[in-house]
Coordinates of C-alpha atoms and ligand atoms in Angstrom, one line a residue:
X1 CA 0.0 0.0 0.0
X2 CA 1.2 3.4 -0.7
X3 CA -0.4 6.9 -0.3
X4 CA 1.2 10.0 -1.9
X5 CA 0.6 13.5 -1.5
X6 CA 1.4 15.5 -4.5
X7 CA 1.9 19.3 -3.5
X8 CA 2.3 22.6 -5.7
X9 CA 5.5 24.0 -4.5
X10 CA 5.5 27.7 -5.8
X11 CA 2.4 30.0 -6.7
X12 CA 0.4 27.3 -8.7
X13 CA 0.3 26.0 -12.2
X14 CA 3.4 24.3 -11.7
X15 CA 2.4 21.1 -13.8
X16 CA 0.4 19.4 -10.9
X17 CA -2.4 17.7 -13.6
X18 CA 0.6 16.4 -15.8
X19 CA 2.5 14.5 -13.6
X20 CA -0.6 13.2 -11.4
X21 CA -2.1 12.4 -15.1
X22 CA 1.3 10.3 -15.1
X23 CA 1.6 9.0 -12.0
X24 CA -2.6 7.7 -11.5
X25 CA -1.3 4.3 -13.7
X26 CA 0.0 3.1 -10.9
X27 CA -2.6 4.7 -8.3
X28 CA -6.3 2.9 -7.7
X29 CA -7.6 6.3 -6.2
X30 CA -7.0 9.9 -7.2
X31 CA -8.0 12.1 -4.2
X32 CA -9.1 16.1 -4.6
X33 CA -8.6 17.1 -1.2
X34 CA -9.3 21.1 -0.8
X35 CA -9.6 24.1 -3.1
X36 CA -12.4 24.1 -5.8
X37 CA -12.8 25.2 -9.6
X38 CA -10.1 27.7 -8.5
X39 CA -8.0 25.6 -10.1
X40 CA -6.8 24.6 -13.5
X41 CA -5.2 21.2 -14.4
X42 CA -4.1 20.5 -17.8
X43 CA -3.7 17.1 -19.4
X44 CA -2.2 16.5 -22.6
X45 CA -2.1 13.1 -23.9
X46 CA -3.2 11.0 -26.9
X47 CA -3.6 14.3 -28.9
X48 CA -6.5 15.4 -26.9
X49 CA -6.4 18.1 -24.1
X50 CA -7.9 18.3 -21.1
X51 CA -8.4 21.0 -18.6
X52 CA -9.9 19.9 -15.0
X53 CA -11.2 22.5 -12.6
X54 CA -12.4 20.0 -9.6
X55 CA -12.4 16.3 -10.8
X56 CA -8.7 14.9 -9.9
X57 CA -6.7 13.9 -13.7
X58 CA -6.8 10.3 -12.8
X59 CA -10.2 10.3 -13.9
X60 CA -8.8 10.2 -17.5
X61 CA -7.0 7.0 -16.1
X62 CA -9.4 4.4 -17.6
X63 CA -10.4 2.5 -14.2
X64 CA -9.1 4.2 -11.3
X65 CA -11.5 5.9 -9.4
X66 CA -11.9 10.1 -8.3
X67 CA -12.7 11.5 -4.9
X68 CA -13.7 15.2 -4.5
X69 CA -13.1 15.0 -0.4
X70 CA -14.5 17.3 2.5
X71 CA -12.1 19.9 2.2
X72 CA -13.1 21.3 -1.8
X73 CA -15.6 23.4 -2.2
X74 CA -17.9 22.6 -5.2
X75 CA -20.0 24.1 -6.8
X76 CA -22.5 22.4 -7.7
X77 CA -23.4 23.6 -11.5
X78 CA -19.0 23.6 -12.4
X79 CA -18.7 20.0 -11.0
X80 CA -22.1 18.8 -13.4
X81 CA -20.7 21.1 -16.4
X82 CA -17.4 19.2 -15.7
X83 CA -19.0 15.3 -15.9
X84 CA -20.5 16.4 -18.7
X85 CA -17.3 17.9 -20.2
X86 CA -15.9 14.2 -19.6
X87 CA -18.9 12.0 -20.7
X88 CA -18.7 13.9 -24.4
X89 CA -15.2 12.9 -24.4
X90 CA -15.9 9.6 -24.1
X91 CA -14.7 9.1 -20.0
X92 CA -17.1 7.3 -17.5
X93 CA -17.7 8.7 -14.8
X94 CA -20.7 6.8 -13.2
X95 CA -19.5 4.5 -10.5
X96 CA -15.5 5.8 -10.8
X97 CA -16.8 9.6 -9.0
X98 CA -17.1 9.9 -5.7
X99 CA -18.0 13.2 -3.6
X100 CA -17.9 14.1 0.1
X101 CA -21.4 14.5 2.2
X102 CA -19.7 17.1 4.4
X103 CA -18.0 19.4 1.2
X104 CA -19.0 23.0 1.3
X105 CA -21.4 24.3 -1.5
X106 CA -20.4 27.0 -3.5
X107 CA -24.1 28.9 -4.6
X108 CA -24.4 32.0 -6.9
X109 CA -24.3 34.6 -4.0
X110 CA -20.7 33.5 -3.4
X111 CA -19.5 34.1 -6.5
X112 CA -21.2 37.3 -6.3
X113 CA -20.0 38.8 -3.4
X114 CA -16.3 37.2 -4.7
X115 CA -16.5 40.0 -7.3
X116 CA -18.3 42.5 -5.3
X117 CA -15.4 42.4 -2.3
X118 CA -12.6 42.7 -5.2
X119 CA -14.6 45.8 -6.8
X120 CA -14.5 47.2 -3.8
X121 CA -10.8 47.1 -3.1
X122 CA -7.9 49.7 -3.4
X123 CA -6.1 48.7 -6.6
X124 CA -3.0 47.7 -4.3
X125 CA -5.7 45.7 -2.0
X126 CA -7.3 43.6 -4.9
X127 CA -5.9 39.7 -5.2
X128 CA -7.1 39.3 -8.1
X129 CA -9.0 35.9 -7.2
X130 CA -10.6 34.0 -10.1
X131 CA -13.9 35.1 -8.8
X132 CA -15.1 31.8 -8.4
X133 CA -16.9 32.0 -4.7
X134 CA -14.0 30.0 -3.1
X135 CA -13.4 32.8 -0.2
X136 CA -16.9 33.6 0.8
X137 CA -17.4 29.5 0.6
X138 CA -14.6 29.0 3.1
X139 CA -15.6 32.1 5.1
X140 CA -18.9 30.5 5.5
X141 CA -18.1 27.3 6.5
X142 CA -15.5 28.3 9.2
X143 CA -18.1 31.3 10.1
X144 CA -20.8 27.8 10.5
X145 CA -23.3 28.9 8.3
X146 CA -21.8 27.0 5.3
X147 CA -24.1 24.3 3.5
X148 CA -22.4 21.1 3.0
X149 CA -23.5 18.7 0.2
X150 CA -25.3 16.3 2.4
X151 CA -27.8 19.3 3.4
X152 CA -27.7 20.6 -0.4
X153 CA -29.4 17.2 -1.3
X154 CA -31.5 17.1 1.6
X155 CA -35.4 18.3 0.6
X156 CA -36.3 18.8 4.4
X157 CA -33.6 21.0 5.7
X158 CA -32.1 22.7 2.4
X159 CA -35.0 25.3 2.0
X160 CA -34.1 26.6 5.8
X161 CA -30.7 26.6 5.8
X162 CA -31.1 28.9 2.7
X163 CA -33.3 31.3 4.1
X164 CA -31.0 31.5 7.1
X165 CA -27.7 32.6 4.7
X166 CA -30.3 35.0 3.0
X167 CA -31.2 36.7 5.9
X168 CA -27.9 37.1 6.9
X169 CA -26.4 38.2 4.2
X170 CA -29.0 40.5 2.9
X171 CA -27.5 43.8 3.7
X172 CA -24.7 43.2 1.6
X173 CA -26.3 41.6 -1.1
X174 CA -28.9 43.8 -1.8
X175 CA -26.3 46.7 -2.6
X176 CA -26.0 44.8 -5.9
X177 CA -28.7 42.8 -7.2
X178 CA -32.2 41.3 -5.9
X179 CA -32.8 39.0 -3.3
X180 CA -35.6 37.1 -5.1
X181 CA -33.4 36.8 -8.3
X182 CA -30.6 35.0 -6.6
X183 CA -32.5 32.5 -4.5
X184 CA -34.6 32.0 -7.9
X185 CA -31.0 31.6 -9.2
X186 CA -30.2 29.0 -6.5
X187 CA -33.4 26.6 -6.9
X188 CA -32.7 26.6 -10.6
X189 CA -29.3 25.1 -10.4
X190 CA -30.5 22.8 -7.4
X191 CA -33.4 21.7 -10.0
X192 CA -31.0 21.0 -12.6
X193 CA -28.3 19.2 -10.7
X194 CA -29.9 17.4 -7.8
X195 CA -31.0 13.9 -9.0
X196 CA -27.9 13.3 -10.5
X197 CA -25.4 14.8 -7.6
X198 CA -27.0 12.4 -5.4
X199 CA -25.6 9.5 -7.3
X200 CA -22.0 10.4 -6.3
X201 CA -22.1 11.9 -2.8
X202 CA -20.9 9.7 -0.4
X203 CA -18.8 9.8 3.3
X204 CA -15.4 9.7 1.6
X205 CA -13.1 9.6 4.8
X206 CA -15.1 6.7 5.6
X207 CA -14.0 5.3 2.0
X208 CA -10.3 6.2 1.9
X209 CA -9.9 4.6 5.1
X210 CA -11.7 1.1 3.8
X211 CA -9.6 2.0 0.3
X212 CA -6.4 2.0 2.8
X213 CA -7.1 -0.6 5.1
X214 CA -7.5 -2.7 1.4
X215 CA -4.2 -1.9 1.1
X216 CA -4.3 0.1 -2.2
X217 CA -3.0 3.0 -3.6
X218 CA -4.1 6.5 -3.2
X219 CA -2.7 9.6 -5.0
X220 CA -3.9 12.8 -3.2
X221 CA -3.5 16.1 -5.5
X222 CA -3.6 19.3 -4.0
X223 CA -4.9 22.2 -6.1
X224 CA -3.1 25.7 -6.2
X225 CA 0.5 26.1 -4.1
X226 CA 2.4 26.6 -0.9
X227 CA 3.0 30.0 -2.3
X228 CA -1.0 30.6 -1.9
X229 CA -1.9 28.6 1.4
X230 CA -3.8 30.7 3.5
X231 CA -1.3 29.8 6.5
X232 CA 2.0 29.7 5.0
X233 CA 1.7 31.7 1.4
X234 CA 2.3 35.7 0.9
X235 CA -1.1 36.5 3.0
X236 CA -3.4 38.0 2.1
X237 CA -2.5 37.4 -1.4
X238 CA -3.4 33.9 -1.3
X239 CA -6.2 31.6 -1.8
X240 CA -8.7 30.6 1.2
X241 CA -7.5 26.8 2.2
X242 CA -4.4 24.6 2.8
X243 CA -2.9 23.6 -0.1
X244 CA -0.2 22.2 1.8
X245 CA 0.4 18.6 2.6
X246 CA -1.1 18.6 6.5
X247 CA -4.4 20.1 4.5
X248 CA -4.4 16.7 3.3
X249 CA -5.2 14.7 6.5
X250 CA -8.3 17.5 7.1
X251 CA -9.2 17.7 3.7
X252 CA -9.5 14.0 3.1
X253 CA -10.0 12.6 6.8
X254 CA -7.0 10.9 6.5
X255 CA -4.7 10.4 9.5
X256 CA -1.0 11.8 9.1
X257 CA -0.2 8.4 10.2
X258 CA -1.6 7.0 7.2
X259 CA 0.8 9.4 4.6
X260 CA 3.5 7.5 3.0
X261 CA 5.5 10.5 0.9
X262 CA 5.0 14.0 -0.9
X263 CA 6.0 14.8 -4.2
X264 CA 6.1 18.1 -4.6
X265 CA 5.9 19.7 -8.2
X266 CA 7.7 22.7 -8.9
X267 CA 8.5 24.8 -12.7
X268 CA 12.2 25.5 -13.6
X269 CA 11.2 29.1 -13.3
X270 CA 8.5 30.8 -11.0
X271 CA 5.0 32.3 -12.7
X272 CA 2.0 33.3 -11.0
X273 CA -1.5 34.4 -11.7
X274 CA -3.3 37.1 -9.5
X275 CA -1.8 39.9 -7.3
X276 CA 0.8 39.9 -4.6
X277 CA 4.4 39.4 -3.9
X278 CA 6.9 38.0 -6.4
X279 CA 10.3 38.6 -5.7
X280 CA 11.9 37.5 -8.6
X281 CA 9.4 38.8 -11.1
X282 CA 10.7 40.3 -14.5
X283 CA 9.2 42.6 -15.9
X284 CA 11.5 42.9 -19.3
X285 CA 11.5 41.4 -22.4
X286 CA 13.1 38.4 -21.3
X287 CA 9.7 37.7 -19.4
X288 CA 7.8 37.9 -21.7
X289 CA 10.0 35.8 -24.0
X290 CA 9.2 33.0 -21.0
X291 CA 5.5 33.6 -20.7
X292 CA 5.7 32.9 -24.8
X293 CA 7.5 29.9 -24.8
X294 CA 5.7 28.4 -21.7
X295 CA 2.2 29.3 -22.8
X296 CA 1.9 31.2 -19.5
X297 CA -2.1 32.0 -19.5
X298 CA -4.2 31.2 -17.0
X299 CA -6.2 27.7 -17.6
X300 CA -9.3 28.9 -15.3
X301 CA -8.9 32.4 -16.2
X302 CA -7.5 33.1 -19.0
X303 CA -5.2 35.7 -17.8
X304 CA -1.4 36.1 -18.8
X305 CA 0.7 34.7 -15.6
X306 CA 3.4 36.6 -14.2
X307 CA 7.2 35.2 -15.1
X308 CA 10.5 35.0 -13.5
X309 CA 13.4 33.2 -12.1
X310 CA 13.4 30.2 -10.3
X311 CA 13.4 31.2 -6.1
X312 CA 14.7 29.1 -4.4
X313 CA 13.5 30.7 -1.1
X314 CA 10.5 29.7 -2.1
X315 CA 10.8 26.3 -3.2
X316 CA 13.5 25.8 0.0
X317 CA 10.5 27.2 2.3
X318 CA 7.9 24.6 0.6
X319 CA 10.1 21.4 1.0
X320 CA 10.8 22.0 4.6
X321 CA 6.4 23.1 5.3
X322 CA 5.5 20.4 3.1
X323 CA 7.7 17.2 4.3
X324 CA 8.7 17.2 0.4
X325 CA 10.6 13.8 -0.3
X326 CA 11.6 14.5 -4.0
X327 CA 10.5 16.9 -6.3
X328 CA 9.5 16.6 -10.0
X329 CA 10.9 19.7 -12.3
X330 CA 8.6 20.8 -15.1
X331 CA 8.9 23.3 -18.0
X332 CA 13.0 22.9 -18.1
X333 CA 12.8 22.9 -22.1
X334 CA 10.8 26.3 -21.5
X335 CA 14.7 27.6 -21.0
X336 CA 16.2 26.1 -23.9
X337 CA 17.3 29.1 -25.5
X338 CA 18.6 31.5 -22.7
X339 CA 22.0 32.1 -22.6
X340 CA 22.1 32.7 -18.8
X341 CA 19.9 31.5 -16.2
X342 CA 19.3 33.5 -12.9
X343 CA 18.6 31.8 -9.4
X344 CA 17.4 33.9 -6.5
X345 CA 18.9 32.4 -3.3
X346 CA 18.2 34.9 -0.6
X347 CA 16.1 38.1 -0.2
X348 CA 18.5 40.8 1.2
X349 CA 16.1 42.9 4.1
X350 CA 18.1 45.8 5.6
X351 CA 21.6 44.4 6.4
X352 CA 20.4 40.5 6.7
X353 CA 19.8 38.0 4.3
X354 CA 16.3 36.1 4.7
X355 CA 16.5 32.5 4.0
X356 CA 12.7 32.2 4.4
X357 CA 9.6 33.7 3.4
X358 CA 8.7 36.7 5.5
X359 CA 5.4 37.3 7.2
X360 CA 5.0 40.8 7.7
X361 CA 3.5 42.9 4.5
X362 CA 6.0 45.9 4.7
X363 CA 9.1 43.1 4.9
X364 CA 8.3 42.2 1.3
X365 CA 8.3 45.9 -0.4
X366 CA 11.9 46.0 1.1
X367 CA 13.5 43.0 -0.2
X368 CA 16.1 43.0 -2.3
X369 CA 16.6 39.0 -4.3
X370 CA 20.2 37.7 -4.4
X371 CA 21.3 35.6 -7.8
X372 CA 23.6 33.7 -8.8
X373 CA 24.1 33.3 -12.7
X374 CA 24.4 29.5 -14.2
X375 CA 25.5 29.4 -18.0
X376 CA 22.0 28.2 -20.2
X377 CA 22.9 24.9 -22.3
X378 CA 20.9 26.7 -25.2
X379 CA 20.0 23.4 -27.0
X380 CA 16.8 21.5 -27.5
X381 CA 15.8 19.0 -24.6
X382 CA 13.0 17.7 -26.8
X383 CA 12.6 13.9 -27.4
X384 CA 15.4 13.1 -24.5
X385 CA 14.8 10.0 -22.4
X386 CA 17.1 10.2 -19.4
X387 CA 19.2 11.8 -17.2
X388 CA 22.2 11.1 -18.9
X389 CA 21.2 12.6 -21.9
X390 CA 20.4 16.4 -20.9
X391 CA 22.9 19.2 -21.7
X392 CA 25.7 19.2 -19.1
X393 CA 24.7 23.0 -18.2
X394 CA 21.1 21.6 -17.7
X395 CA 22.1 19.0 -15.0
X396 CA 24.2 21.2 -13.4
X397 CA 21.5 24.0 -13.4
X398 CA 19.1 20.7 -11.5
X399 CA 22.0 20.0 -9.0
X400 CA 22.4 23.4 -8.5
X401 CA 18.5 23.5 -7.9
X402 CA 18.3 20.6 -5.6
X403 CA 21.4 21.4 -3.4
X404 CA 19.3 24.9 -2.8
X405 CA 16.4 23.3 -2.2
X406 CA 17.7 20.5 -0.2
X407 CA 15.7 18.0 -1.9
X408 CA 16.2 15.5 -4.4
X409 CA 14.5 16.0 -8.0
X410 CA 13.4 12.7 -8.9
X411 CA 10.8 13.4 -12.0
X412 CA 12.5 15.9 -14.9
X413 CA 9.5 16.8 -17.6
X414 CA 10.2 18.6 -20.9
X415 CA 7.1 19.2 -22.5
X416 CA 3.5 19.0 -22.0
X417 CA 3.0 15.3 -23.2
X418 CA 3.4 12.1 -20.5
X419 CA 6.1 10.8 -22.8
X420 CA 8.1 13.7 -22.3
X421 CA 9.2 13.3 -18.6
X422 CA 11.9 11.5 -17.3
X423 CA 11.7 9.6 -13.9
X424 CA 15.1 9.0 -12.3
X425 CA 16.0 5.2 -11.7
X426 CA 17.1 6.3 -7.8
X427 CA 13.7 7.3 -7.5
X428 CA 13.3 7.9 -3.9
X429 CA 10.1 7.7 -3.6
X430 CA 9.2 4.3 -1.8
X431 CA 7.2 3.2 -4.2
X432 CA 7.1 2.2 -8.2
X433 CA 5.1 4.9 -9.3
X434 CA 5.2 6.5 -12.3
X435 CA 7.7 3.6 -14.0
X436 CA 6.4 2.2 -17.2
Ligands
GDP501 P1 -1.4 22.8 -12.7 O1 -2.5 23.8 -12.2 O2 -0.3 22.7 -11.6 O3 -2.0 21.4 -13.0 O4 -0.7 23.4 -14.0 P2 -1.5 24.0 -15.2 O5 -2.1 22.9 -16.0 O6 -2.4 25.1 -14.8 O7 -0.3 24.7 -16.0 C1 0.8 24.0 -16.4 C2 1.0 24.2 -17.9 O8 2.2 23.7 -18.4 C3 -0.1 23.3 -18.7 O9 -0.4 24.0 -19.9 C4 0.7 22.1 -19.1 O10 0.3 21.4 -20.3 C5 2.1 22.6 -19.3 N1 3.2 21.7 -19.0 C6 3.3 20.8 -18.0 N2 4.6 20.3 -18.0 C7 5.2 20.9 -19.0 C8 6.6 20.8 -19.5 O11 7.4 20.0 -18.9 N3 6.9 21.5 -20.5 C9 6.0 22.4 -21.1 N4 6.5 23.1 -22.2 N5 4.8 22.5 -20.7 C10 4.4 21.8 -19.6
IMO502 P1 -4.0 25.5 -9.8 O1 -4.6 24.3 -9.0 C1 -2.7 29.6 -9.8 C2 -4.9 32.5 -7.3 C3 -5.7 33.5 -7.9 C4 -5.6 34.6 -6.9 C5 -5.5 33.9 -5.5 C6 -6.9 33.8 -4.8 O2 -4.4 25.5 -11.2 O3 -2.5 25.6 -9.5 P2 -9.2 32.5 -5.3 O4 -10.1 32.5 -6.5 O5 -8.6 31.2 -5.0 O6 -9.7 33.2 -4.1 O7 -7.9 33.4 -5.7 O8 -5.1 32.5 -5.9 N1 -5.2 31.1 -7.7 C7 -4.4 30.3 -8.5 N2 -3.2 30.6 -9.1 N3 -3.1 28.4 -9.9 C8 -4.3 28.1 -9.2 O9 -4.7 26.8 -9.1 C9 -5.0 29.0 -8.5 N4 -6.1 29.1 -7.8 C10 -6.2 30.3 -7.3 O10 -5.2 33.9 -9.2 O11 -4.3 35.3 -7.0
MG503 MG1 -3.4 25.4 -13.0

């Protein structure tokens, strides 16, 4: 038996659906485990691309199964827009989906005060969420006024609990738009969505302990990064949950005890979508040169994601919050072509140098990155098929990497295709996954 949490190690977007997509062969359960359709997972394989807000990539995995667990937020009209997504495709998803009872609803007036709250912001305030409803969703649940699926479903107590949230949030909706309209709004979706939502809500803690006990494997995927955890990201420019690897036991009802290893999944470079602190952001051509090579948009939004060099602050910060055993490095053909390559190893703050990621707001305006330079091995890493093969400059730029980061990279990807990856024989993950 072996469980593995797979953790975003930066601001997001660092490749998480590719390599789980890889690694679910060797997984029976793929395990969603907080966030919602916040996030954006792309899957390329076969030719055909897919791009999965809340259902966990092994669903593309013919036969494993996908849990949605207590600690998402779903809303209930994205995760039925999504099935359906995947049934057109040709996926099953009857009897292979399974959704937490006790996950938090997201319903229209969260997504509307999502958008109102940002509209109301100072320009230098705004955190440019996706406007989704994840905040208000979590704000409601830890306020207790949340509804949680199993209360969504239920006829006799949904109609109360809604009235209840109405009431109380009345002031503040009605500075925008109509009462009436939005429960109208909310009975519309329920109508749509019910009969079949039923069919896949379930107590999932309850069924990743049998699936454990049955000694098979789980894969739990985190959505967003460590960069954007609400505990140890750049607050307040963050998302509202725990990304990190302990927001896997509460998210899932899993007991630490039960966690075998993390993967964590970090680019060759740093990107990231929204507002807020990046210290090693460029804002030059040579950016934007990156953000064209790596097709650095947005997959929920759309937007263009910030670019720039790899911090290892960052990524140092992550492995030591996350318990990361071994990394897997994606994007490293995205720096074929640069000459030079820039590494930010400290953040100088007045006359110190901060190895770790500072708490206080006005800390962050006055840090100054520190970089050393590594020679780029300007050839293509397209088509290569192991370690041995890779430019000398690139596997000195990935020891350089992992000596900084004080963990081991065991998976190197170099495109956006499964095939393009290579997994190192020392693997050091205690398990096979992954090999072919
Ligand atoms: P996630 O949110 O962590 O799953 O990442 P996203 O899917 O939002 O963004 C990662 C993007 O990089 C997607 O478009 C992937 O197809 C792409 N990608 C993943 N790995 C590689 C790689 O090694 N090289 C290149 N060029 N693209 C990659
Ligand atoms: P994946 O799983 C990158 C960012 C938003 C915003 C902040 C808060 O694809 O890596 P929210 O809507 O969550 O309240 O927005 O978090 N954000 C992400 N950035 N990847 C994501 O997910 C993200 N999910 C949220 O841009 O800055
Ligand atoms: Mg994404």
């Amino acid at each position: 038996m072996a469980t593995l949490v797979v953790v975003g190690t930066q601001w997001g977007d660092e490749g998480k659906g590719k390599i789980v997509h890889l690694l679910s062969k060797k997984s029976n359960y793929i395990v969603r485990y907080q966030g919602g359709n916040n996030a954006g997972h792309t899957v390329i394989f076969d030719d055909k691309k897919f791009v999965l807000h809340l259902i966990p990539s092994g669903i593309l995995e013919p036969a494993k199964k996908a849990v949605i667990a207590n600690g998402v937020v779903v809303d209930p009209s994205s995760i039925m827009e999504e099935i359906e997504f995947l049934e057109k495709k040709d996926i099953e998803v009857n009897g292979r989906l399974f959704i937490s009872d006790a996950a938090h609803v997201i319903l229209p007036y969260h997504r509307y005060i999502d958008t109102w709250i940002e509209q109301q912001k100072l320009e230098e305030h705004k955190i440019g969420t996706t406007k989704k409803g994840i905040g208000p969703t979590y704000a409601d649940k830890v306020d207790r006024i949340g509804i949680r699926i199993a209360d969504y479903i239920d006829d006799e107590i949904f109609d109360e609990i809604l009235e209840r949230n109405l009431a109380e949030k009345k002031v503040i909706l009605e500075t925008f738009c109509s009462i009436e309209d939005i429960r109208q709004e909310v009975y519309n979706d329920r109508e749509r969505v019910i009969e079949r939502l039923r069919t896949f809500v379930t107590n999932t803690s309850v069924l990743l302990n049998n699936v454990i006990n049955e000694k098979q494997n789980i894969i739990f995927e985190s959505a967003q990064g460590t960069m954007l955890d609400v505990d140890f990201g750049t607050y307040p420019f963050v998302t509202s949950s725990n990304p990190l690897s302990g927001g896997c036991c509460v998210g899932a009802g899993v007991p630490p005890n039960k966690i075998d290893s993390i993967l964590g999944i970090v680019k060759a470079y740093t990107t990231r979508v929204g507002e807020g602190p990046f210290p090693t952001e460029l804002f030059d051509e040579l950016g934007a040169q990156i953000a064209d090579i790596g097709k650095e948009v947005g997959s929920t939004t759309g937007r263009p994601r910030r670019c720039g060099w790899f911090d290892a602050v960052v990524v140092r910060y992550s492995v030591m919050v996350n318990g990361v055993n071994a990394l897997a490095l994606t994007k490293l053909d995205v720096l074929d072509s640069l000459s030079e390559i820039k590494i930010c190893t400290g953040y100088k703050y007045k006359d110190e140098i901060l190895n770790y990621i500072p708490s206080g707001r006005s800390v962050y305006k006055n840090i100054e990155p520190q970089y050393i330079t590594m020679p780029g091995w300007e050839s293509s890493t397209q088509g290569i098929g192991s370690y041995e093969e890779l430019p000398e400059n690139a596997k000195k730029y990935l020891t350089k990497l992992e000596e900084l980061v004080n963990c081991k990279i065991a998976i190197v990807s170099m495109g956006r295709s499964r095939e393009e990856t290579i997994i190192s024989d020392d693997c050091i993950l205690d398990f096979s996954f992954g090999k072919q």
